[in-house]
Short mmCIF file of C-alpha atoms and ligand atoms in Angstrom, two decimals:
data_model
loop_
_atom_site.label_atom_id
_atom_site.label_comp_id
_atom_site.label_asym_id
_atom_site.label_seq_id
_atom_site.Cartn_x
_atom_site.Cartn_y
_atom_site.Cartn_z
CA UNK A 29 60.36 36.74 -13.94
CA UNK A 30 59.80 37.92 -10.57
CA UNK A 31 62.76 37.40 -8.64
CA UNK A 32 60.34 36.18 -5.21
CA UNK A 33 57.23 34.30 -7.61
CA UNK A 34 54.26 33.22 -6.46
CA UNK A 35 51.64 30.23 -6.06
CA UNK A 36 48.45 29.63 -6.89
CA UNK A 37 47.20 26.06 -5.71
CA UNK A 38 44.13 24.90 -7.01
CA UNK A 39 42.49 22.50 -4.19
CA UNK A 40 43.13 20.77 -0.87
CA UNK A 41 44.49 17.40 -0.99
CA UNK A 42 46.76 15.20 -0.14
CA UNK A 43 49.03 17.02 -3.74
CA UNK A 44 48.18 20.81 -2.43
CA UNK A 45 49.05 20.44 1.10
CA UNK A 46 52.91 18.55 -0.81
CA UNK A 47 52.68 21.54 -2.70
CA UNK A 48 52.13 24.17 -0.28
CA UNK A 49 54.09 22.42 2.72
CA UNK A 50 57.40 22.62 0.24
CA UNK A 51 56.49 25.62 -1.52
CA UNK A 52 56.35 27.50 2.56
CA UNK A 53 59.87 25.59 3.12
CA UNK A 54 61.52 27.14 -0.05
CA UNK A 55 59.77 30.90 1.20
CA UNK A 56 57.87 31.32 -1.71
CA UNK A 57 54.52 32.92 -2.01
CA UNK A 58 51.68 31.07 -1.96
CA UNK A 59 47.45 31.09 -1.63
CA UNK A 60 45.65 26.96 -1.74
CA UNK A 61 42.09 27.60 -3.31
CA UNK A 62 39.53 24.87 -1.76
CA UNK A 63 36.10 24.33 -2.68
CA UNK A 64 35.37 22.69 0.57
CA UNK A 65 35.77 23.59 4.26
CA UNK A 66 38.21 21.15 4.58
CA UNK A 67 41.12 19.83 3.31
CA UNK A 68 41.83 16.47 2.46
CA UNK A 69 40.06 15.72 -1.18
CA UNK A 70 38.70 12.52 -1.17
CA UNK A 71 39.29 11.10 1.58
CA UNK A 72 36.89 14.63 3.03
CA UNK A 73 34.87 13.16 -0.13
CA UNK A 74 34.17 9.47 1.01
CA UNK A 75 33.35 8.62 3.72
CA UNK A 76 31.03 5.21 3.16
CA UNK A 77 31.11 2.12 5.74
CA UNK A 78 34.34 0.02 5.64
CA UNK A 79 36.32 3.06 3.67
CA UNK A 80 40.14 2.26 3.86
CA UNK A 81 43.71 2.54 2.06
CA UNK A 82 44.19 -0.36 0.08
CA UNK A 83 48.37 0.20 -0.29
CA UNK A 84 50.27 -0.01 3.27
CA UNK A 85 49.39 3.21 5.47
CA UNK A 86 53.76 3.38 5.70
CA UNK A 87 53.30 4.09 1.60
CA UNK A 88 50.17 5.80 1.91
CA UNK A 89 52.18 8.87 3.91
CA UNK A 90 54.70 11.74 2.62
CA UNK A 91 57.98 10.79 2.85
CA UNK A 92 58.86 14.05 5.26
CA UNK A 93 55.57 13.22 7.49
CA UNK A 94 55.87 9.22 8.40
CA UNK A 95 53.43 8.52 10.49
CA UNK A 96 53.94 5.64 12.80
CA UNK A 97 51.16 5.91 14.67
CA UNK A 98 48.82 3.90 11.81
CA UNK A 99 46.42 1.43 13.19
CA UNK A 100 46.54 -0.95 10.30
CA UNK A 101 48.64 -1.92 7.73
CA UNK A 102 46.13 -0.35 5.82
CA UNK A 103 44.16 2.16 7.32
CA UNK A 104 40.71 3.03 7.50
CA UNK A 105 39.70 6.42 6.17
CA UNK A 106 39.19 8.38 8.63
CA UNK A 107 42.61 7.92 10.01
CA UNK A 108 44.20 8.84 6.79
CA UNK A 109 41.89 12.42 6.13
CA UNK A 110 42.89 13.29 10.51
CA UNK A 111 46.40 12.08 8.87
CA UNK A 112 46.16 15.01 5.93
CA UNK A 113 44.51 17.42 7.91
CA UNK A 114 47.17 16.82 10.68
CA UNK A 115 50.08 16.89 8.54
CA UNK A 116 48.77 20.40 7.27
CA UNK A 117 48.09 22.24 10.27
CA UNK A 118 51.35 20.80 11.65
CA UNK A 119 53.38 23.19 9.13
CA UNK A 120 50.87 26.09 8.80
CA UNK A 121 49.41 25.67 6.18
CA UNK A 122 45.55 26.35 7.33
CA UNK A 123 46.19 30.24 7.22
CA UNK A 124 47.14 30.11 3.31
CA UNK A 125 43.69 28.51 2.44
CA UNK A 126 40.48 30.41 0.73
CA UNK A 127 37.82 27.99 1.49
CA UNK A 128 34.40 27.42 0.92
CA UNK A 129 35.47 29.39 -2.58
CA UNK A 130 36.23 27.06 -6.06
CA UNK A 131 38.22 29.02 -8.25
CA UNK A 132 36.38 29.74 -11.62
CA UNK A 133 38.54 30.42 -13.93
CA UNK A 134 42.14 30.78 -14.85
CA UNK A 135 43.56 33.09 -17.38
CA UNK A 136 46.63 34.12 -18.08
CA UNK A 137 47.09 37.49 -19.18
CA UNK A 138 49.10 40.11 -21.59
CA UNK A 139 51.15 40.40 -18.62
CA UNK A 140 52.61 36.60 -18.24
CA UNK A 141 50.65 35.85 -15.30
CA UNK A 142 47.73 33.88 -13.75
CA UNK A 143 44.87 35.40 -12.71
CA UNK A 144 43.02 33.02 -10.98
CA UNK A 145 38.72 33.85 -9.99
CA UNK A 146 36.76 32.35 -7.58
CA UNK A 147 33.46 31.81 -7.01
CA UNK A 148 33.24 34.81 -4.42
CA UNK A 149 34.22 36.79 -6.89
CA UNK A 150 37.82 36.90 -5.17
CA UNK A 151 41.15 37.70 -8.62
CA UNK A 152 44.30 37.68 -7.53
CA UNK A 153 47.57 36.73 -9.79
CA UNK A 154 50.63 34.23 -9.74
CA UNK A 155 53.09 34.04 -11.62
CA UNK A 156 52.65 30.25 -11.55
CA UNK A 157 49.52 27.68 -11.05
CA UNK A 158 49.18 24.35 -9.21
CA UNK A 159 46.33 22.45 -10.27
CA UNK A 160 45.98 19.22 -7.84
CA UNK A 161 41.63 18.53 -8.48
CA UNK A 162 41.98 14.82 -8.28
CA UNK A 163 41.23 12.08 -11.04
CA UNK A 164 38.35 10.50 -8.61
CA UNK A 165 36.88 13.47 -7.70
CA UNK A 166 33.29 14.08 -9.67
CA UNK A 167 30.61 10.98 -8.81
CA UNK A 168 29.46 9.65 -11.78
CA UNK A 169 26.13 8.42 -11.11
CA UNK A 170 24.62 5.20 -13.64
CA UNK A 171 22.39 5.44 -16.60
CA UNK A 172 19.97 3.38 -15.88
CA UNK A 173 16.15 4.91 -16.62
CA UNK A 174 14.35 5.82 -13.60
CA UNK A 175 17.51 6.37 -11.39
CA UNK A 176 15.77 9.50 -9.78
CA UNK A 177 11.96 7.54 -9.38
CA UNK A 178 13.88 5.55 -6.40
CA UNK A 179 11.04 6.23 -3.20
CA UNK A 180 13.96 5.84 -0.20
CA UNK A 181 16.89 7.88 0.23
CA UNK A 182 19.47 7.37 -2.81
CA UNK A 183 22.74 8.40 -3.00
CA UNK A 184 26.24 7.65 -4.26
CA UNK A 185 29.36 5.78 -2.59
CA UNK A 186 30.85 10.16 -2.30
CA UNK A 187 27.79 11.81 -1.06
CA UNK A 188 26.94 9.53 1.95
CA UNK A 189 24.12 10.30 3.94
CA UNK A 190 24.69 9.40 7.48
CA UNK A 191 21.91 9.61 8.62
CA UNK A 192 20.23 6.94 6.85
CA UNK A 193 19.63 3.96 9.02
CA UNK A 194 21.14 0.90 7.87
CA UNK A 195 20.81 -1.91 10.71
CA UNK A 196 18.33 -4.68 9.46
CA UNK A 197 17.43 -2.80 5.88
CA UNK A 198 17.28 -3.95 2.81
CA UNK A 199 20.28 -2.20 0.70
CA UNK A 200 20.50 -2.01 -2.85
CA UNK A 201 24.06 -1.90 -3.47
CA UNK A 202 24.90 -0.74 -7.43
CA UNK A 203 28.78 -1.65 -8.07
CA UNK A 204 31.85 -3.55 -7.05
CA UNK A 205 35.18 -1.92 -7.68
CA UNK A 206 36.88 -0.89 -4.70
CA UNK A 207 34.51 0.39 -3.35
CA UNK A 208 31.44 -1.34 -3.36
CA UNK A 209 33.75 -4.16 -2.50
CA UNK A 210 34.64 -1.86 0.31
CA UNK A 211 31.31 -1.39 1.39
CA UNK A 212 29.47 -5.20 1.50
CA UNK A 213 32.07 -5.77 3.76
CA UNK A 214 31.14 -3.21 6.05
CA UNK A 215 26.97 -3.19 4.96
CA UNK A 216 26.85 -6.82 5.33
CA UNK A 217 26.79 -7.77 9.40
CA UNK A 218 24.42 -4.93 9.54
CA UNK A 219 21.79 -5.08 6.73
CA UNK A 220 18.69 -7.17 6.88
CA UNK A 221 19.23 -8.03 3.31
CA UNK A 222 22.39 -6.25 0.67
CA UNK A 223 21.80 -6.99 -3.05
CA UNK A 224 25.31 -6.14 -4.56
CA UNK A 225 24.58 -5.76 -8.31
CA UNK A 226 26.97 -7.27 -9.98
CA UNK A 227 27.66 -6.12 -13.42
CA UNK A 228 31.26 -7.52 -14.39
CA UNK A 229 32.97 -9.64 -11.03
CA UNK A 230 36.33 -8.40 -10.39
CA UNK A 231 39.54 -10.06 -9.29
CA UNK A 232 38.97 -9.69 -5.73
CA UNK A 233 42.50 -10.42 -3.71
CA UNK A 234 42.19 -11.36 -0.08
CA UNK A 235 44.72 -9.87 2.50
CA UNK A 236 44.68 -10.29 6.06
CA UNK A 237 43.28 -7.15 7.67
CA UNK A 238 46.73 -6.48 10.44
CA UNK A 239 46.63 -3.99 13.17
CA UNK A 240 49.78 -2.64 13.80
CA UNK A 241 50.78 -3.34 17.59
CA UNK A 242 51.31 -0.53 20.72
CA UNK A 243 54.79 -2.16 21.09
CA UNK A 244 55.67 -1.45 16.46
CA UNK A 245 53.86 2.29 17.23
CA UNK A 246 56.78 2.55 20.12
CA UNK A 247 59.52 1.48 18.27
CA UNK A 248 58.46 3.32 14.81
CA UNK A 249 58.48 7.03 16.86
CA UNK A 250 61.22 5.92 18.84
CA UNK A 251 63.43 5.09 16.05
CA UNK A 252 62.58 7.13 12.62
CA UNK A 253 64.96 5.54 10.39
CA UNK A 254 63.06 2.38 11.48
CA UNK A 255 60.41 3.90 10.21
CA UNK A 256 62.10 5.22 6.75
CA UNK A 257 63.32 1.83 6.58
CA UNK A 258 60.01 0.68 6.41
CA UNK A 259 58.64 4.18 4.21
CA UNK A 260 61.47 2.95 1.70
CA UNK A 261 61.25 -0.62 1.58
CA UNK A 262 57.45 -0.82 1.02
CA UNK A 263 57.21 2.39 -1.87
CA UNK A 264 60.79 -0.22 -4.11
CA UNK A 265 57.95 -3.54 -3.00
CA UNK A 266 55.13 -1.73 -4.44
CA UNK A 267 56.13 0.44 -7.11
CA UNK A 268 59.42 -1.13 -8.97
CA UNK A 269 57.58 -4.90 -7.74
CA UNK A 270 54.39 -4.57 -8.04
CA UNK A 271 53.54 -1.60 -10.09
CA UNK A 272 56.06 -2.54 -12.74
CA UNK A 273 55.22 -6.15 -12.73
CA UNK A 274 51.66 -6.18 -12.61
CA UNK A 275 51.85 -3.75 -16.13
CA UNK A 276 52.94 -7.69 -17.87
CA UNK A 277 49.92 -9.05 -18.38
CA UNK A 278 52.12 -12.13 -18.60
CA UNK A 279 53.87 -11.69 -16.01
CA UNK A 280 54.03 -14.34 -12.95
CA UNK A 281 52.70 -11.51 -11.17
CA UNK A 282 49.61 -11.34 -12.80
CA UNK A 283 49.77 -15.36 -12.72
CA UNK A 284 50.73 -15.31 -9.25
CA UNK A 285 47.44 -13.01 -7.82
CA UNK A 286 45.01 -15.10 -10.36
CA UNK A 287 46.37 -18.22 -8.26
CA UNK A 288 45.59 -16.60 -4.57
CA UNK A 289 42.21 -15.31 -5.83
CA UNK A 290 41.14 -18.70 -7.53
CA UNK A 291 42.28 -20.27 -3.85
CA UNK A 292 39.60 -18.19 -2.00
CA UNK A 293 36.84 -18.86 -5.02
CA UNK A 294 37.79 -22.89 -4.52
CA UNK A 295 36.96 -22.49 -0.97
CA UNK A 296 33.29 -21.15 -1.67
CA UNK A 297 31.32 -24.29 -1.30
CA UNK A 298 28.15 -22.55 -3.65
CA UNK A 299 29.09 -23.75 -7.34
CA UNK A 300 26.39 -21.09 -8.65
CA UNK A 301 28.24 -17.70 -5.95
CA UNK A 302 31.65 -19.29 -7.38
CA UNK A 303 30.45 -18.97 -11.38
CA UNK A 304 29.20 -15.01 -10.37
CA UNK A 305 31.76 -13.67 -9.05
CA UNK A 306 34.44 -15.64 -10.90
CA UNK A 307 36.19 -12.96 -13.36
CA UNK A 308 36.35 -14.20 -17.38
CA UNK A 309 39.49 -11.46 -17.56
CA UNK A 310 42.69 -10.51 -17.14
CA UNK A 311 43.68 -9.87 -13.18
CA UNK A 312 45.14 -6.72 -13.22
CA UNK A 313 42.95 -5.52 -16.49
CA UNK A 314 40.45 -3.35 -14.13
CA UNK A 315 42.03 -1.91 -10.61
CA UNK A 316 42.69 -4.54 -8.67
CA UNK A 317 40.70 -4.76 -5.29
CA UNK A 318 41.73 -5.58 -2.16
CA UNK A 319 39.81 -6.16 0.60
CA UNK A 320 40.03 -8.53 3.94
CA UNK A 321 35.94 -9.17 3.87
CA UNK A 322 34.45 -9.52 0.45
CA UNK A 323 35.07 -13.52 0.77
CA UNK A 324 32.75 -13.88 4.44
CA UNK A 325 30.15 -11.34 2.88
CA UNK A 326 29.22 -12.93 0.11
CA UNK A 327 28.24 -15.81 1.79
CA UNK A 328 26.38 -14.30 4.91
CA UNK A 329 22.78 -15.48 3.69
CA UNK A 330 21.22 -12.13 3.91
CA UNK A 331 24.36 -10.91 1.48
CA UNK A 332 22.48 -11.94 -2.36
CA UNK A 333 24.83 -11.17 -5.81
CA UNK A 334 22.86 -10.00 -8.10
CA UNK A 335 23.83 -10.14 -11.44
CA UNK A 336 21.08 -10.00 -13.89
CA UNK A 337 21.08 -6.82 -16.09
CA UNK A 338 19.37 -3.76 -13.84
CA UNK A 339 16.59 -3.12 -16.40
CA UNK A 340 15.50 -0.50 -15.24
CA UNK A 341 15.18 1.50 -11.47
CA UNK A 342 11.90 1.95 -9.77
CA UNK A 343 9.50 3.90 -6.70
CA UNK A 344 10.60 0.48 -4.75
CA UNK A 345 13.60 -0.92 -5.89
CA UNK A 346 15.38 -2.14 -8.99
CA UNK A 347 14.06 -4.55 -11.70
CA UNK A 348 16.15 -7.11 -13.65
CA UNK A 349 16.41 -8.51 -16.33
CA UNK A 350 14.82 -11.74 -15.50
CA UNK A 351 11.55 -8.94 -14.41
CA UNK A 352 12.23 -9.68 -10.76
CA UNK A 353 11.77 -6.71 -8.82
CA UNK A 354 14.45 -6.58 -5.60
CA UNK A 355 12.66 -4.43 -3.04
CA UNK A 356 14.44 -1.78 -0.86
CA UNK A 357 14.74 0.45 1.24
CA UNK A 358 17.76 1.72 0.60
CA UNK A 359 20.14 2.08 -2.33
CA UNK A 360 24.03 3.37 -2.66
CA UNK A 361 25.73 3.78 -6.32
CA UNK A 362 28.55 2.66 -5.83
CA UNK A 363 29.47 3.25 -9.49
CA UNK A 364 32.62 5.79 -9.54
CA UNK A 365 33.55 8.77 -10.88
CA UNK A 366 34.08 11.14 -14.29
CA UNK A 367 37.69 10.94 -14.13
CA UNK A 368 38.25 13.38 -17.50
CA UNK A 369 36.90 15.24 -15.34
CA UNK A 370 39.62 16.61 -13.37
CA UNK A 371 40.05 20.73 -12.78
CA UNK A 372 36.76 21.35 -15.60
CA UNK A 373 34.45 22.82 -15.15
CA UNK A 374 36.94 25.67 -14.30
CA UNK A 375 37.47 27.87 -17.23
CA UNK A 376 41.80 27.94 -17.88
CA UNK A 377 42.74 29.43 -20.83
CA UNK A 378 45.97 29.64 -21.42
CA UNK A 379 48.23 32.35 -23.95
CA UNK A 380 46.63 33.05 -27.52
CA UNK A 381 43.29 32.37 -25.34
CA UNK A 382 43.73 28.91 -26.18
CA UNK A 383 40.87 27.16 -24.30
CA UNK A 384 41.99 23.88 -22.38
CA UNK A 385 38.44 22.95 -23.04
CA UNK A 386 38.54 22.40 -26.14
CA UNK A 387 42.71 21.28 -25.87
CA UNK A 388 41.13 18.74 -24.04
CA UNK A 389 37.82 18.10 -26.05
CA UNK A 390 38.59 14.37 -27.41
CA UNK A 391 39.93 13.82 -23.80
CA UNK A 392 42.65 14.75 -21.53
CA UNK A 393 46.27 14.41 -22.25
CA UNK A 394 49.89 15.99 -20.51
CA UNK A 395 53.57 16.06 -21.65
CA UNK A 396 55.23 13.81 -19.23
CA UNK A 397 51.54 14.16 -16.88
CA UNK A 398 52.32 17.64 -15.68
CA UNK A 399 52.66 19.70 -18.57
CA UNK A 400 49.78 21.21 -21.78
CA UNK A 401 51.79 23.11 -24.53
CA UNK A 402 49.99 26.80 -24.39
CA UNK A 403 49.56 26.28 -20.93
CA UNK A 404 52.44 28.11 -19.63
CA UNK A 405 53.34 27.85 -15.89
CA UNK A 406 50.51 25.77 -15.18
CA UNK A 407 51.22 21.88 -13.94
CA UNK A 408 49.63 19.13 -13.08
CA UNK A 409 49.65 16.30 -10.15
CA UNK A 410 48.21 13.40 -10.24
CA UNK A 411 46.70 15.04 -13.16
CA UNK A 412 46.03 13.39 -16.72
CA UNK A 413 48.66 10.14 -17.82
CA UNK A 414 49.84 10.55 -14.72
CA UNK A 415 50.41 6.83 -12.81
CA UNK A 416 47.52 5.49 -11.31
CA UNK A 417 46.93 2.44 -9.48
CA UNK A 418 49.81 0.47 -9.62
CA UNK A 419 52.31 2.70 -8.23
CA UNK A 420 52.13 5.07 -4.84
CA UNK A 421 50.07 8.43 -5.53
CA UNK A 422 52.09 9.99 -3.04
CA UNK A 423 55.29 9.13 -4.16
CA UNK A 424 54.45 10.41 -7.55
CA UNK A 425 52.55 13.57 -6.32
CA UNK A 426 56.22 14.32 -4.46
CA UNK A 427 58.74 12.77 -7.58
CA UNK A 428 56.31 15.45 -10.16
CA UNK A 429 56.41 18.70 -7.37
CA UNK A 430 60.06 17.93 -7.53
CA UNK A 431 60.11 18.16 -11.46
CA UNK A 432 57.58 21.80 -11.61
CA UNK A 433 59.82 22.88 -9.13
CA UNK A 434 63.06 22.40 -11.04
CA UNK A 435 60.97 24.06 -14.09
CA UNK A 436 60.57 27.02 -12.52
CA UNK A 437 63.25 27.23 -10.88
CA UNK A 438 64.92 27.94 -14.47
CA UNK A 439 62.43 30.54 -15.34
CA UNK A 440 63.12 32.26 -12.33
CA UNK A 441 66.97 32.16 -13.14
CA UNK A 442 65.88 33.06 -16.86
CA UNK A 443 67.38 29.46 -18.57
CA UNK A 444 63.59 29.41 -19.63
CA UNK A 445 61.30 32.91 -20.33
CA UNK A 446 58.37 30.67 -19.43
CA UNK A 447 57.70 26.68 -18.45
CA UNK A 448 55.85 25.30 -21.57
CA UNK A 449 56.41 22.36 -23.67
CA UNK A 450 56.19 22.62 -27.14
CA UNK A 451 53.57 21.15 -29.43
CA UNK A 452 55.79 18.62 -30.75
CA UNK A 453 57.06 17.53 -27.40
CA UNK A 454 53.89 17.04 -25.71
CA UNK A 455 52.22 14.59 -29.52
CA UNK A 456 55.52 13.08 -29.54
CA UNK A 457 54.85 11.25 -25.86
CA UNK A 458 51.13 11.43 -26.28
CA UNK A 459 52.30 8.73 -29.34
CA UNK A 460 55.23 6.68 -27.28
CA UNK A 461 52.85 6.80 -24.19
CA UNK A 462 49.62 5.83 -26.04
CA UNK A 463 52.23 2.83 -28.11
CA UNK A 464 52.99 1.19 -24.76
CA UNK A 465 49.66 1.85 -23.06
CA UNK A 466 48.27 -0.85 -25.73
CA UNK A 467 50.90 -2.81 -24.41
CA UNK A 468 50.12 -3.05 -20.64
CA UNK A 469 47.63 -5.66 -18.87
CA UNK A 470 44.91 -2.81 -18.34
CA UNK A 471 44.04 -3.80 -22.17
CA UNK A 472 44.33 -7.12 -22.26
CA UNK A 473 40.26 -7.34 -22.68
CA UNK A 474 37.90 -5.53 -20.34
CA UNK A 475 35.90 -2.59 -19.79
CA UNK A 476 37.72 -0.24 -17.08
CA UNK A 477 37.37 3.61 -15.81
CA UNK A 478 41.13 3.28 -16.55
CA UNK A 479 40.11 3.19 -21.08
CA UNK A 480 40.10 6.13 -22.35
CA UNK A 481 37.29 7.20 -25.47
CA UNK A 482 39.64 5.10 -27.73
CA UNK A 483 39.27 2.51 -25.51
CA UNK A 484 42.88 3.33 -24.72
CA UNK A 485 44.47 3.34 -21.05
CA UNK A 486 44.78 6.76 -20.60
CA UNK A 487 48.32 6.25 -17.50
CA UNK A 488 51.68 6.11 -17.27
CA UNK A 489 52.28 2.78 -18.97
CA UNK A 490 55.85 2.40 -18.04
CA UNK A 491 57.96 1.52 -15.11
CA UNK A 492 58.49 2.77 -12.25
CA UNK A 493 62.13 3.52 -13.39
CA UNK A 494 61.05 5.43 -15.86
CA UNK A 495 59.16 7.48 -13.88
CA UNK A 496 61.67 8.64 -11.72
CA UNK A 497 64.60 8.62 -14.64
CA UNK A 498 61.79 11.56 -16.25
CA UNK A 499 61.08 13.59 -12.98
CA UNK A 500 64.77 14.08 -11.88
CA UNK A 501 65.33 16.09 -15.27
CA UNK A 502 63.95 17.73 -17.27
CA UNK A 503 64.75 17.66 -21.04
CA UNK A 504 64.40 20.94 -21.78
CA UNK A 505 65.43 20.63 -25.37
CA UNK A 506 61.17 19.51 -25.04
CA UNK A 507 60.44 23.30 -23.97
CA UNK A 508 60.08 26.12 -25.45
CA UNK A 509 63.08 27.93 -25.18
P1 NAP B 610 34.27 2.27 -9.88
O1 NAP B 610 36.03 0.55 -9.52
O2 NAP B 610 35.26 2.89 -11.94
O3 NAP B 610 33.57 0.50 -9.94
C1 NAP B 610 32.31 1.09 -10.34
C2 NAP B 610 31.18 0.38 -10.00
O4 NAP B 610 30.28 0.33 -10.61
C3 NAP B 610 32.48 -0.94 -11.22
O5 NAP B 610 31.22 -2.08 -10.57
C4 NAP B 610 30.88 -1.10 -12.73
O6 NAP B 610 30.52 -2.26 -13.17
C5 NAP B 610 29.30 -0.40 -11.49
N1 NAP B 610 28.81 0.90 -12.62
C6 NAP B 610 29.16 1.24 -13.16
N2 NAP B 610 27.96 2.14 -14.07
C7 NAP B 610 27.09 1.10 -13.96
C8 NAP B 610 25.66 0.62 -13.87
N3 NAP B 610 24.93 0.96 -15.13
N4 NAP B 610 25.49 -0.23 -14.10
C9 NAP B 610 25.98 -1.25 -13.40
N5 NAP B 610 27.21 -1.62 -12.86
C10 NAP B 610 28.08 0.04 -13.08
O7 NAP B 610 34.00 2.95 -8.72
P2 NAP B 610 35.30 3.24 -7.34
O8 NAP B 610 34.62 1.20 -6.75
O9 NAP B 610 33.97 4.20 -6.34
O10 NAP B 610 36.16 3.32 -7.15
C11 NAP B 610 37.46 3.76 -8.52
C12 NAP B 610 38.79 3.86 -7.90
O11 NAP B 610 38.80 4.75 -6.37
C13 NAP B 610 39.11 2.59 -7.50
O12 NAP B 610 39.32 1.77 -9.00
C14 NAP B 610 40.40 2.85 -6.41
O13 NAP B 610 41.17 3.50 -7.26
C15 NAP B 610 39.92 4.42 -6.24
N6 NAP B 610 39.95 4.04 -4.44
C16 NAP B 610 40.74 2.81 -3.82
C17 NAP B 610 40.75 3.09 -2.56
C18 NAP B 610 42.09 3.13 -1.82
O14 NAP B 610 41.21 2.19 -0.98
N7 NAP B 610 42.42 3.62 -1.72
C19 NAP B 610 38.89 2.31 -2.10
C20 NAP B 610 38.15 2.75 -2.84
C21 NAP B 610 38.11 3.58 -4.31
P3 NAP B 610 31.51 -2.61 -14.37
O15 NAP B 610 32.82 -3.15 -13.57
O16 NAP B 610 30.67 -3.47 -15.20
O17 NAP B 610 32.19 -1.35 -14.87
#
């Protein structure tokens, strides 16, 4: 291995910006490949009305770039996008990004390097690859008869068409996940009529929308210690407290969340509406939805929660199983993402010509959520089996990056020939992970995007403490020597 190895970074979202900044600080050479024309990942792609962070903004910040300017406890999406653009710019990594040129091929070569090829035909080789292409990335369109026959404007929530007028229109919204609930809150006061097609009721945790005052922001600006303490405390409460307790479906945390939602539901005078939006599974089984305006929105005269199954989509609206045609001007699909895609459809070929598509034919998985056997010196941030939904995604990426860099250091120092886990270690980790996942709240009897093709939660199922420990020190015995 050369003394000054180079890195190819795939994507320019939250985790990639982090990797680029850290590599720059460490003095390594790198190129970032981004298919779009701006950084930001999910926050660039998702611009739907009502989009906001649903974790505290002071957690959703890099530990090295805390932000005194957050406007709200959970700030709007556009502000988060600006934050990532600002951080990328202030660290001067914009110049190292090839925009509008997606990586289409990634091949481990005979001289033990990665050759990356982009859509434009540009080819570059690197010693290491960091792939952080996101999980909520490829929109999933619903498999509903007649979907393409709708005559009005129709788009997925992550492909919002801002040219389409919404005020006083008859809007249909399919989906009541985190996205659908935020859209409902934003469109309810604007739409002439909003038909929300709900397949499964959600536990929607009511929160207040708290804005930081100018005085608070000034304190954060002038007192870096205070800002750091806030970040630390929120991280601890969120990851070690909430994020870890909620893994256990029998925990007091889950009871408490349900009680909070039930209190809100009990205050709805309309028995039928209350029944429609009351879930019948354990809170936390699906990703919890957080909202400051859902309960108010669904009680508006102009909002209808439709629970009859969708039979088909017709040119003028949505036909439900009761035979009713819900006539619409606009149809929004907040139907989620293909969460098992990750880097795909990119072609990724590892040692001995092993194709990642074949390795992941059944389902994606990664040893410790970062590395894959037969794919040497290839690291994923927020990749398969990574903590998702219950821990801070930014802290997760920061810890995973440190883990990757520990391995890189050992390869550079000659302690490891390559950073590649053994098949046996990957199998053992996956077996243990699956056993633990079966005991989590995510497996207590609901349908969700957390479940793989076997109905087993694919995410990191252990407490945050274990994640921190594993990331702090790679088990070298699990890597090929
Ligand atoms: P999602 O959680 O997968 O929700 C998709 C919704 O569409 C569900 O209500 C689902 O119903 C419904 N649906 C899918 N196919 C359908 C069909 N054929 N017919 C009827 N309904 C259908 O997707 P999402 O709301 O976009 O959220 C995905 C994740 O993104 C969230 O869980 C969260 O992690 C993240 N997110 C975060 C924020 C934030 O503020 N940080 C905001 C938005 C999203 P079922 O429930 O019955 O499957």
